[in-house]
Amino acid sequence: MQKRAPGSATFQNPIKRPCHETPPNSDLITLLNLSLSLPLSKTSCSRNSSSDSSMEDAYARSVTEVLEAFGVDPTKGLTDFQAVENAKIYGRNVLPQEGSTPFWKLILKQFDDLLVKILIVAAIVSFVLALIDGETGLAAFLEPSVILMILAANAAVGVITETNAEKALEELRAYQADVATVLRNGCLSILPATDLVPGDIVEVGVGCKVPADMRMVEMLSNQLRVDQAILTGESCSVAKELESTLATNAVHQDKTNILFSGTIVVAGRARAIVVGVGSNTAMGSIRDAMLRTGDEATPLKKKLDEFGTFLAKVIAGICVSVWVVNIGHFRDPSHGGFLRGAIHYFKIAVALAVAAIPEGLPAVVTTCLALGTKRMARMNAIVRSLPSVETLGCTTVICSDKTGTLTTNMMSVSKICVVRSPHHGTITTEYTVSGTTYAPEGRIFDAEGIQVEFPAHFPCLLHISMCSALCNESTLQYNPDKGNYDKIGESTEVALRVLAEKVGLPGYDSMPSALNMLSKHERASYCNHYWENQFKKVSLLEFSRDRKMMSVLCSRKQQEIMFSKGAPESIISRCSNILCNDDGSVVPLTTAIRAELESRFHSLAGKETLRCLALALKRMPMGQQTLSFEDERELTFIGLVGMLDPPRKEVRNAIMSCMSAGIRVIVVTGDNKSTAESLCHQIGAFDLEDFSGRSYTASEFEELPAMQQTLALQRMVLFTRVEPSHKKMLVEALQHQNEVVAMTGDGVNDAPALKKADIGIAMGSGTAVAKSASDMVLADDNFASIVVAVAEGRAIYNNTKQFIRYMISSNIGEVVCIFVAAVLGMPETLVPVQLLWVNLVTDGLPATAIGFNKPDSNVMMAKPRKINEAVVTGWLFFRYLVIGAYVGLATIVGYIWWFVYSNNGPKLPYYDLVNFDTCSTRETTYPCSIFGDRHPSTVSMTVLVVVEMFNALNNLSENQSLFTIPPWSNLWLLASIVLTMILHMLILYVEPLSILFSVTPLSWAEWLVVLYLSFPVIIIDEVLKFFSRNSRGARFNFRFRRPDLLPKKEVRDK
């Protein structure tokens, strides 16, 4: 060991004072390794001309080479002058603040949509034309004001969503260390972590958060272990060493001499040299990766955007056509000149644009998704991004973290192996331990599966409990804020403490059930504290890599006993006796027993992939106060314990549900291959005996040729030894194969992949950064909740399709009405304000209520929909053209009926109606002002409203008849229809509103005609649904349809 720095005697354990802060969310910072680089500038090259290249792989260089590259003495550290110079070169150890998008740019971005632009132009044109016609006051501003209010509301939702995404970058800062113990000018001092510079020598110890990326240079204890589970996915802490790493294409797990910024030291003390600060750390790489990852549009948004573009072109074409067709009417005397005639028909074209655009669609989609998120929140799936709800419906692949998602991320003892008696037929016996968390709750079962009532009455179990409690440097405590048990220290040692609690104490018939009467705070370590009070710890031999064991000397009632624990091969080789579980006798360890123990160890560690520890004890001479390595001989073997990070109980059924729903699950982990494969066997859902061709490490996958990588992705169920960059790469590769990918994660390192995935799913116990980068958060960290959310997402999407089709068919009807009236030369049937009312209120309420349609019972038995499946398919497009055409024609017929047949009307000849513009040049029996009467327009508007209420009932199901799914199956829809009709009555019969909307009260005879014209829409759609259920309807195809808008095949409701 290298010489200690002068003055260090006053800092016997300086780390313990400043470094015991608790990380946010009780999570360890995680890092993204895009290469551990140290970009030395030209001014620093005078120190060492090769420093720039050598520091790119600091983990592969010796301690001496790294120290020389920075010109630093490991016993003195940097001088103040060197620190200042390095600060100028490399900057401060902080993540630079990224400039956020200006608020005004966020607002403008929301209006960058073709349909929105058309609406804005329509509002401006409407206002200008109103002024040209001499209109003032409310009449001139009403229509443009309503349009702009709608657009403002939609923009507000978009701005809120985008500002949430930027929070993830800010929350990275919370994971930086606050202080560091630094060696400068030969003295240790505590400095703000932001003052660190490359070349600084930093001392770290138990509980310390690593303040920067650092290369180990000196070990101050027998070992140094760092918990970097969220970074690598490894269930256990990692032992760090001084030796350089020789592995090519080294991943995080291979860089055993690097301390990554933000990880936590759980055992030992050491010194390391800073090789990366600020953006040049692994944490900085995460930030860069998040900045490079753009937000992906959801499948529904893409289809709505495509449909919007198509609709905009159709609208433009129809508007121009209406205006061109009527050029001959520009000079009609009723208009008062060519220019005024052109303006009149231009107003009709604007009205047509307003009619064709479903203004209420964004609001209804948002409302339906919001209602879905409330239901999902009750199922522990908290949605952060509304559009992500429907993405769940077409998810085809779920890439799931192993550690913490499929497993509890809490090391637990699951097996105990002890020697019964050498005289017994079966030399060894096994116990199974239940419980999958750090909670001291669980039972012990014997080899026959029978619960052991009093475990502490068995000699081996009792002494295993003693050894677990005493040969242990960790702490288990209850956290009342989180309502769970937290660990401090090594996870394997905490697992042993929990085992001691499950075994209980001897001498009490009510053990261990009596322990449940204690408070959770007292219960956390009650049995451990009992043994610690019974035995006084005298001396400790720390764990070392060469011995692979640790020992503690304890004194009790003038007896000195040494307890040891460590790797089974090390402990068993030092044992000469065994403790028998049957009668508590101690007998010699024979060759046969040794072979049997080694066989059981290899079975537990190999086939079951458990992490195994052996426990032993030794009586020491009375009065002994110290331990030496020589004392670790002639031990008495107590037993073997096997531990693992256990799978969650619900995971098996959840994965089976995914498979039946056509969703593939890929387990992604940084753990080694055999451990991950063993977990999959334990879960039992994958039904695979052999994982060949389905399980790859990141290195194996990268070495495959491009074609084989493509094939491997299609069969993969396991992806192991991964770094954060591999997760993002996996998401991108799957997306290139047109898969819709959901990625789960809980650490900072998962943020780029969560953001890149079609739907990122963070754990409720995860880091704030992961939550901010995700679309959905699982409040209970349960993989099974994803399956429930997928089912809800599919139901929401089906309902979303229904109301989108409903609104589109309604708008087709409005377009047909205005277009036909213009072509026939009739007066305006509907004015723009009336169209806006219909689109927003009378269409919007039923459309929202359609979102409450009950999901199909087999929603999770169907395969995921194709990502390119259009909202409106070929046959449906035809269906809604037919429905829309009827809606438009019924509206026109209602208008004509009032002029030609109504007893309250003028009973004009049809010729006079279509030549109304020449009225002033002809002798008539009626005044020309009759064409300005509000009755015919009111009849048309009411027909349009009522026919759409009947059409809403058609949308209870895409293909099922109203006889199969009756109207009362969705009471919300019935209520919305009643409310819509009440609102329509208000504008008809309340004086100020009737003037604003250019309507007038209707008589009972007129209402009867409205009903006669409206009801047939149900009969027409029932006939179309019948053909849809018929195979001919399903195969119906259009030669003229747009392939990019309408997919080749329709997915019908069962």
CSV table of N, CA, C and O in Angstrom, one decimal, residues 300 364-374 376 383 385-390 796-797 800 803:
chain,number,residue,atom,x,y,z
A,300,LEU,N,-51.5,7.2,-33.4
A,300,LEU,CA,-52.7,7.9,-33.6
A,300,LEU,C,-52.5,9.3,-34.1
A,300,LEU,O,-53.1,9.7,-35.1
A,364,VAL,N,-62.1,16.7,-28.3
A,364,VAL,CA,-62.7,15.4,-27.9
A,364,VAL,C,-61.7,14.3,-27.7
A,364,VAL,O,-61.8,13.5,-26.8
A,365,VAL,N,-60.7,14.3,-28.6
A,365,VAL,CA,-59.6,13.3,-28.4
A,365,VAL,C,-58.9,13.4,-27.0
A,365,VAL,O,-58.7,12.5,-26.3
A,366,THR,N,-58.6,14.7,-26.7
A,366,THR,CA,-58.0,15.0,-25.4
A,366,THR,C,-58.9,14.6,-24.3
A,366,THR,O,-58.4,14.0,-23.3
A,367,THR,N,-60.2,14.9,-24.4
A,367,THR,CA,-61.1,14.5,-23.3
A,367,THR,C,-61.2,13.0,-23.1
A,367,THR,O,-61.2,12.5,-22.0
A,368,CYS,N,-61.3,12.3,-24.2
A,368,CYS,CA,-61.4,10.8,-24.2
A,368,CYS,C,-60.2,10.2,-23.5
A,368,CYS,O,-60.2,9.3,-22.7
A,369,LEU,N,-59.0,10.7,-23.9
A,369,LEU,CA,-57.7,10.2,-23.4
A,369,LEU,C,-57.6,10.5,-21.9
A,369,LEU,O,-57.1,9.7,-21.1
A,370,ALA,N,-58.1,11.7,-21.5
A,370,ALA,CA,-58.0,12.1,-20.1
A,370,ALA,C,-58.9,11.2,-19.3
A,370,ALA,O,-58.6,10.8,-18.2
A,371,LEU,N,-60.1,10.9,-19.8
A,371,LEU,CA,-61.0,10.0,-19.1
A,371,LEU,C,-60.4,8.6,-18.9
A,371,LEU,O,-60.5,8.0,-17.9
A,372,GLY,N,-59.7,8.2,-20.0
A,372,GLY,CA,-59.0,6.9,-19.9
A,372,GLY,C,-57.9,6.9,-18.9
A,372,GLY,O,-57.7,5.9,-18.1
A,373,THR,N,-57.2,8.0,-18.7
A,373,THR,CA,-56.1,8.1,-17.8
A,373,THR,C,-56.6,8.0,-16.3
A,373,THR,O,-55.9,7.5,-15.5
A,374,LYS,N,-57.8,8.5,-16.1
A,374,LYS,CA,-58.4,8.4,-14.7
A,374,LYS,C,-58.6,7.0,-14.4
A,374,LYS,O,-58.4,6.6,-13.3
A,376,MET,N,-57.1,4.4,-15.6
A,376,MET,CA,-55.8,3.8,-15.5
A,376,MET,C,-55.1,4.1,-14.2
A,376,MET,O,-54.4,3.3,-13.6
A,383,VAL,N,-50.5,8.0,-16.1
A,383,VAL,CA,-50.1,8.5,-17.4
A,383,VAL,C,-49.7,9.9,-17.4
A,383,VAL,O,-50.4,10.8,-16.9
A,385,SER,N,-48.3,11.5,-20.3
A,385,SER,CA,-48.5,12.0,-21.6
A,385,SER,C,-49.7,11.4,-22.2
A,385,SER,O,-49.8,10.2,-22.5
A,386,LEU,N,-50.8,12.2,-22.4
A,386,LEU,CA,-52.1,11.7,-22.9
A,386,LEU,C,-52.0,10.9,-24.1
A,386,LEU,O,-52.6,9.8,-24.2
A,387,PRO,N,-51.3,11.4,-25.2
A,387,PRO,CA,-51.3,10.6,-26.4
A,387,PRO,C,-50.7,9.2,-26.3
A,387,PRO,O,-51.0,8.3,-27.1
A,388,SER,N,-49.9,9.0,-25.2
A,388,SER,CA,-49.3,7.6,-25.0
A,388,SER,C,-50.3,6.6,-24.7
A,388,SER,O,-50.1,5.4,-24.8
A,389,VAL,N,-51.5,7.0,-24.2
A,389,VAL,CA,-52.6,6.1,-23.8
A,389,VAL,C,-52.9,5.2,-25.0
A,389,VAL,O,-53.0,4.0,-24.9
A,390,GLU,N,-53.1,5.8,-26.2
A,390,GLU,CA,-53.5,5.0,-27.3
A,390,GLU,C,-52.4,4.2,-27.9
A,390,GLU,O,-52.6,3.1,-28.5
A,796,ILE,N,-59.5,2.2,-25.1
A,796,ILE,CA,-59.6,3.6,-25.4
A,796,ILE,C,-59.4,3.9,-26.9
A,796,ILE,O,-60.1,4.7,-27.5
A,797,TYR,N,-58.5,3.2,-27.5
A,797,TYR,CA,-58.2,3.4,-29.0
A,797,TYR,C,-59.5,3.0,-29.8
A,797,TYR,O,-59.9,3.7,-30.7
A,800,THR,N,-61.8,5.7,-29.4
A,800,THR,CA,-61.3,6.9,-30.1
A,800,THR,C,-61.7,6.8,-31.6
A,800,THR,O,-62.1,7.7,-32.2
A,803,PHE,N,-65.4,7.6,-32.2
A,803,PHE,CA,-65.9,9.0,-32.3
A,803,PHE,C,-65.2,9.8,-33.4
A,803,PHE,O,-65.8,10.8,-33.9
